[in-house]
PDB file of C-alpha atoms in Angstrom:
ATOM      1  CA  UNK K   1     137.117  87.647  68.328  1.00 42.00           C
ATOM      2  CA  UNK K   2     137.625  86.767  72.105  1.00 50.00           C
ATOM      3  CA  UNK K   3     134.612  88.308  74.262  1.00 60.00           C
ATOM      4  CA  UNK K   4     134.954  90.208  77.220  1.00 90.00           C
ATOM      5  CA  UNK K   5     132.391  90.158  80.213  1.00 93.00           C
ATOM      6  CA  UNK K   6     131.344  92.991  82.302  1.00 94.00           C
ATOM      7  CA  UNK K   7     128.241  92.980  84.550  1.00 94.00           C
ATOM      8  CA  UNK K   8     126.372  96.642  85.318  1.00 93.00           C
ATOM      9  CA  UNK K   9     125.167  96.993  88.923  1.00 92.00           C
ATOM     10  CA  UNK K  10     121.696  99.705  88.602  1.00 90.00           C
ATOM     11  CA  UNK K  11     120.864 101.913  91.523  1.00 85.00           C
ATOM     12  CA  UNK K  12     117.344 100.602  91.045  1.00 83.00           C
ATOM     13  CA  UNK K  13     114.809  99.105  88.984  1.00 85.00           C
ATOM     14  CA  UNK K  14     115.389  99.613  85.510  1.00 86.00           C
ATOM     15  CA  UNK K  15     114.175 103.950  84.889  1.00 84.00           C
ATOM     16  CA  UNK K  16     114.264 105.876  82.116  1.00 83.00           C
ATOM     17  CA  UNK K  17     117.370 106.972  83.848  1.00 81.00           C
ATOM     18  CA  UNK K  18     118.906 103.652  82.609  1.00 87.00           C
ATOM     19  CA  UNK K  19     117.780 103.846  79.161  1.00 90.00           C
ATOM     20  CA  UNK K  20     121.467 104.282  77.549  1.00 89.00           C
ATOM     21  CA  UNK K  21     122.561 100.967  78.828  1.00 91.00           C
ATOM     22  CA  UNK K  22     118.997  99.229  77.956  1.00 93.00           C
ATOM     23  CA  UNK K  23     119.228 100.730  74.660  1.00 95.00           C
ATOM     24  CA  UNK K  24     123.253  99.769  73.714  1.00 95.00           C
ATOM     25  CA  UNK K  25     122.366  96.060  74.559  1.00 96.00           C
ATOM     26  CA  UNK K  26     119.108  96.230  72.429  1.00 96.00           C
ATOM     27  CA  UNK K  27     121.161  97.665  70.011  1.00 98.00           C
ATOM     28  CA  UNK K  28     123.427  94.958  69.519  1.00 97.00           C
ATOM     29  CA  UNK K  29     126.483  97.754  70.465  1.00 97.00           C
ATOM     30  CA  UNK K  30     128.090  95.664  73.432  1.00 96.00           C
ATOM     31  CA  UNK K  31     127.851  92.076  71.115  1.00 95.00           C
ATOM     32  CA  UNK K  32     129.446  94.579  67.935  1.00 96.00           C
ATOM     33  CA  UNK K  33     132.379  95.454  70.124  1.00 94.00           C
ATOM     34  CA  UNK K  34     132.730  91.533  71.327  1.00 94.00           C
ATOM     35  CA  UNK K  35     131.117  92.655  74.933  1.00 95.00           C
ATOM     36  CA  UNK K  36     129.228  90.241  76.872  1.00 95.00           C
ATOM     37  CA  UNK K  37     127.288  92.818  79.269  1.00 95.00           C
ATOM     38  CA  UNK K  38     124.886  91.403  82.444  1.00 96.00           C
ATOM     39  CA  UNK K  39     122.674  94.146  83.542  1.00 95.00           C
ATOM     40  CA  UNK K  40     121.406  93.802  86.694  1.00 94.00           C
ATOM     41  CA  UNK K  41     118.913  95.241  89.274  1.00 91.00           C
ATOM     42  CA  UNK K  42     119.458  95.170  92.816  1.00 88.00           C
ATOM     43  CA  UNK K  43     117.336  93.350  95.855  1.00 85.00           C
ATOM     44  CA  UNK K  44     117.982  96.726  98.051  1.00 81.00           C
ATOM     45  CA  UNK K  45     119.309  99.811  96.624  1.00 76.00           C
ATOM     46  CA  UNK K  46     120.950 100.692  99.647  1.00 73.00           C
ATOM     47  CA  UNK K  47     123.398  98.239  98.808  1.00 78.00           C
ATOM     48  CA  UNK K  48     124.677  99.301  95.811  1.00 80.00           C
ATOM     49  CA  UNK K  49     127.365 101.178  97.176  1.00 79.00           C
ATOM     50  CA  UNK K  50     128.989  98.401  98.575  1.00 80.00           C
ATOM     51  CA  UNK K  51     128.119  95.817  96.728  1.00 86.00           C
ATOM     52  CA  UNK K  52     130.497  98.085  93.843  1.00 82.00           C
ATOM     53  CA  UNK K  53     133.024  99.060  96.642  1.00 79.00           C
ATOM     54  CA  UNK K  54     133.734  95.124  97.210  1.00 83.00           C
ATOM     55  CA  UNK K  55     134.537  94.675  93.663  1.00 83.00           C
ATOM     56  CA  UNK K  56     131.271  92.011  93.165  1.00 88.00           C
ATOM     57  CA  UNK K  57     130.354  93.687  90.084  1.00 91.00           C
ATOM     58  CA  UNK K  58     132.320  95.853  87.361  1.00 91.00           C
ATOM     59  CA  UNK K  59     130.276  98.791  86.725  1.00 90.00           C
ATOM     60  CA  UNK K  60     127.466 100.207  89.125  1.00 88.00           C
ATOM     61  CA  UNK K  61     125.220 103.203  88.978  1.00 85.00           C
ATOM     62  CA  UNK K  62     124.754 105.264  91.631  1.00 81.00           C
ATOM     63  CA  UNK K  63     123.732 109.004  92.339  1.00 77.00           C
ATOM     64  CA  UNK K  64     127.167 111.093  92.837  1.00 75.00           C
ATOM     65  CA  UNK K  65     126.271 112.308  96.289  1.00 73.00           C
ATOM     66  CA  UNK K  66     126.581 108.411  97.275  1.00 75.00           C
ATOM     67  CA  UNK K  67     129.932 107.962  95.022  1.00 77.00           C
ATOM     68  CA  UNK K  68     131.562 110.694  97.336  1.00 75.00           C
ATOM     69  CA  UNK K  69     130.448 109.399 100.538  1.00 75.00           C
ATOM     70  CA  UNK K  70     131.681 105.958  99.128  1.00 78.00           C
ATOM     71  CA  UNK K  71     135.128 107.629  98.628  1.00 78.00           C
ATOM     72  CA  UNK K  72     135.165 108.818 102.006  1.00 77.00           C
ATOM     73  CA  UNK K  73     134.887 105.212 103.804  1.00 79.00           C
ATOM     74  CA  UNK K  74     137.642 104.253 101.273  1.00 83.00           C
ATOM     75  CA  UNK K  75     135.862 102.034  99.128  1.00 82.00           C
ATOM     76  CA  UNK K  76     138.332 101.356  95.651  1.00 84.00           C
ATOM     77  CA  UNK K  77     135.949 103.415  93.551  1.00 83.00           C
ATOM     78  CA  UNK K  78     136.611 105.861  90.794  1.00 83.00           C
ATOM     79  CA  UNK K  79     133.914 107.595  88.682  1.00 82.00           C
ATOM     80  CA  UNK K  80     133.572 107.085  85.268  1.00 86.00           C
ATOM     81  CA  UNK K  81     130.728 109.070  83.683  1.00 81.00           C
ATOM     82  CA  UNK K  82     127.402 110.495  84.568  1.00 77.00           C
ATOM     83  CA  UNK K  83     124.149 109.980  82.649  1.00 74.00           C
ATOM     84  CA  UNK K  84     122.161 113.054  84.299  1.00 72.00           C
ATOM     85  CA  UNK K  85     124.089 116.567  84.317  1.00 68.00           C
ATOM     86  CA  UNK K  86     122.247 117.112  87.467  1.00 64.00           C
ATOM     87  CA  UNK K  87     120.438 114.822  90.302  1.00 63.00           C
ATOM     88  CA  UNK K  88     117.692 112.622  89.824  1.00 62.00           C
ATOM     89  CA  UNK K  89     115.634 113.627  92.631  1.00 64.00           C
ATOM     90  CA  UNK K  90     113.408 116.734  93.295  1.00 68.00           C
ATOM     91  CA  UNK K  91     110.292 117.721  96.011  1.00 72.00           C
ATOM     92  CA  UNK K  92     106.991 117.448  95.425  1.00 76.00           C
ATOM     93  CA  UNK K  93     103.721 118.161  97.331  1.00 79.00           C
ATOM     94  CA  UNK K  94     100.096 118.363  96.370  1.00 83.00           C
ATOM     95  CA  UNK K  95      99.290 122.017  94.495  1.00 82.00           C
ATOM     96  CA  UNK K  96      96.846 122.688  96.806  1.00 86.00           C
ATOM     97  CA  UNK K  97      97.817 121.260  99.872  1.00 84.00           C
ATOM     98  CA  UNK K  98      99.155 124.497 101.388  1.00 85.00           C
ATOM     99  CA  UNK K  99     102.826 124.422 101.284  1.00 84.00           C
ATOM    100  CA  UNK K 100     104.388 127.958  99.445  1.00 82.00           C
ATOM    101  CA  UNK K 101     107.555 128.195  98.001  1.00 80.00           C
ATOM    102  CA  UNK K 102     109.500 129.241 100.962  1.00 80.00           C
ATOM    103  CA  UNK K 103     108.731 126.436 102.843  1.00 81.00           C
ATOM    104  CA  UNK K 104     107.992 128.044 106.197  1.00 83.00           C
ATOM    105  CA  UNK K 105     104.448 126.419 105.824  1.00 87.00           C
ATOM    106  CA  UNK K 106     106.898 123.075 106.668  1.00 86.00           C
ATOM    107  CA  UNK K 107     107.742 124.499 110.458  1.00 89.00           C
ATOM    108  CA  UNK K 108     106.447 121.506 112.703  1.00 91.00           C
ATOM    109  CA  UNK K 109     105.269 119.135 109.782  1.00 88.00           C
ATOM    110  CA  UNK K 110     107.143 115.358 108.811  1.00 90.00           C
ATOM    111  CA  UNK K 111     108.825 115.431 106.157  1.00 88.00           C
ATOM    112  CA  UNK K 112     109.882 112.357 103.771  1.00 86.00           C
ATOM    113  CA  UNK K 113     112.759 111.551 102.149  1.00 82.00           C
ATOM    114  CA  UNK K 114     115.166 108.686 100.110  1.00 74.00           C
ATOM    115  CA  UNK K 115     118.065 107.480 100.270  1.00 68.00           C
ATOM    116  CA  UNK K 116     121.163 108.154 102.459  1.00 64.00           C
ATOM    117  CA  UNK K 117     121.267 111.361 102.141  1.00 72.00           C
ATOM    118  CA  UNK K 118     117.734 112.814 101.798  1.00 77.00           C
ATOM    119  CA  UNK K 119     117.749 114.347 105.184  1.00 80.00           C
ATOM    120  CA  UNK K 120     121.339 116.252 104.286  1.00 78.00           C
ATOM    121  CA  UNK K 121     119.096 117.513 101.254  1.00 79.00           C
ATOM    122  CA  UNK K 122     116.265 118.472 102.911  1.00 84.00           C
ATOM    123  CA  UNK K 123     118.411 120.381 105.650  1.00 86.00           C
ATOM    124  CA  UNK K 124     120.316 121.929 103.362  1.00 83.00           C
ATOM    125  CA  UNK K 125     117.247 123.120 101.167  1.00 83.00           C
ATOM    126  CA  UNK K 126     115.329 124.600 104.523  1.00 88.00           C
ATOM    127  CA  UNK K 127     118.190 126.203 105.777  1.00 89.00           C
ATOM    128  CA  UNK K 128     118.424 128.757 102.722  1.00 88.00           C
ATOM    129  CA  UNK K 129     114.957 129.980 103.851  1.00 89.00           C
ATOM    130  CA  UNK K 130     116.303 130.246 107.716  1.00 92.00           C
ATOM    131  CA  UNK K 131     115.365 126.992 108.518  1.00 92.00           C
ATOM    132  CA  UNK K 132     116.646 124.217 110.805  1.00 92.00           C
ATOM    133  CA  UNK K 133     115.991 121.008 111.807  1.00 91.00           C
ATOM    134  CA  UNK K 134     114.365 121.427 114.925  1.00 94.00           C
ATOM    135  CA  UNK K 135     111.649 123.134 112.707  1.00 94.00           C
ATOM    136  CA  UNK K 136     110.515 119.944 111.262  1.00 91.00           C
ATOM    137  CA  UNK K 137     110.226 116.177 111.271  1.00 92.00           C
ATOM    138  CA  UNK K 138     112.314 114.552 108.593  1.00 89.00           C
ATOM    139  CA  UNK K 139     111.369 110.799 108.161  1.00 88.00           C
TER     140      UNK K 139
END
C-alpha cells in the first residue's frame, strides 16, 4: 500500500476545537487509510492565512470569516468542511463589573478584541443597540 502525505496547518495551539484531527491520528484512522498526516501548530496565528494561500501546507484551519477575506485577496483557497456550525469566539466581562446586556454601559470604555476581524465584530455587535465606533475604544 503506497502512503500518501498531507500536513494540517491549525489556527492555533492545539483546542478542543481540534480534537477530530487529534483524535483520527490517535486512532490509527489516517495510518488505516495509508495516510501519513503532520499536524502542526503555528509560530503566529496571524499567519495562517497565508501560509495556506501560498500552498506551504495542504490543509489549514482557520475561522470562516478569515477564509472569505482570504478569497477576496485571491489566495487559491477553497473550503472544505467546518468543525464548529457556528464561530468559535464570544464576549465576556466580569458578572459584576457593570456592563448590561445592551451594551450602552460600553459608551467611552476600550474594548478588546482577536484576530483580524474582531473590531468588524465588535462594530457590528454595538451597532444593533445604536452604537458606533466613535462610542468606544476598540483595542
Amino acid at each position: 500500500m503506497s502512503t500518501d502525505k498531507i500536513t494540517f496547518l491549525m489556527n492555533w495551539h492545539a483546542t478542543p476545537y481540534h480534537a477530530p484531527l487529534y483524535l483520527a491520528q490517535a486512532k490509527g484512522y489516517f495510518k488505516d487509510e495509508g495516510i501519513k498526516a503532520a499536524i502542526m501548530e503555528p509560530n503566529d496565528p496571524g499567519d495562517v492565512t497565508e501560509i495556506i494561500g501560498s500552498k506551504k501546507v495542504d490543509v489549514g484551519f482557520k475561522a470562516m470569516i478569515h477564509s472569505l477575506a482570504a478569497k477576496a485577496r485571491d489566495f487559491p483557497i477553497q473550503s472544505i468542511g467546518s468543525l464548529l456550525d457556528e464561530p468559535f469566539t464570544g464576549e465576556v466581562y466580569l458578572k459584576d463589573c457593570g456592563i448590561t446586556p445592551d451594551f450602552h454601559t460600553l459608551k467611552g470604555e476600550r474594548i478588546g478584541y482577536v484576530g483580524e476581524f474582531g473590531e468588524i465584530q465588535i462594530d457590528e455587535l454595538t451597532s444593533h443597540y445604536g452604537m458606533s465606533p466613535s462610542d468606544y475604544t476598540a483595542i
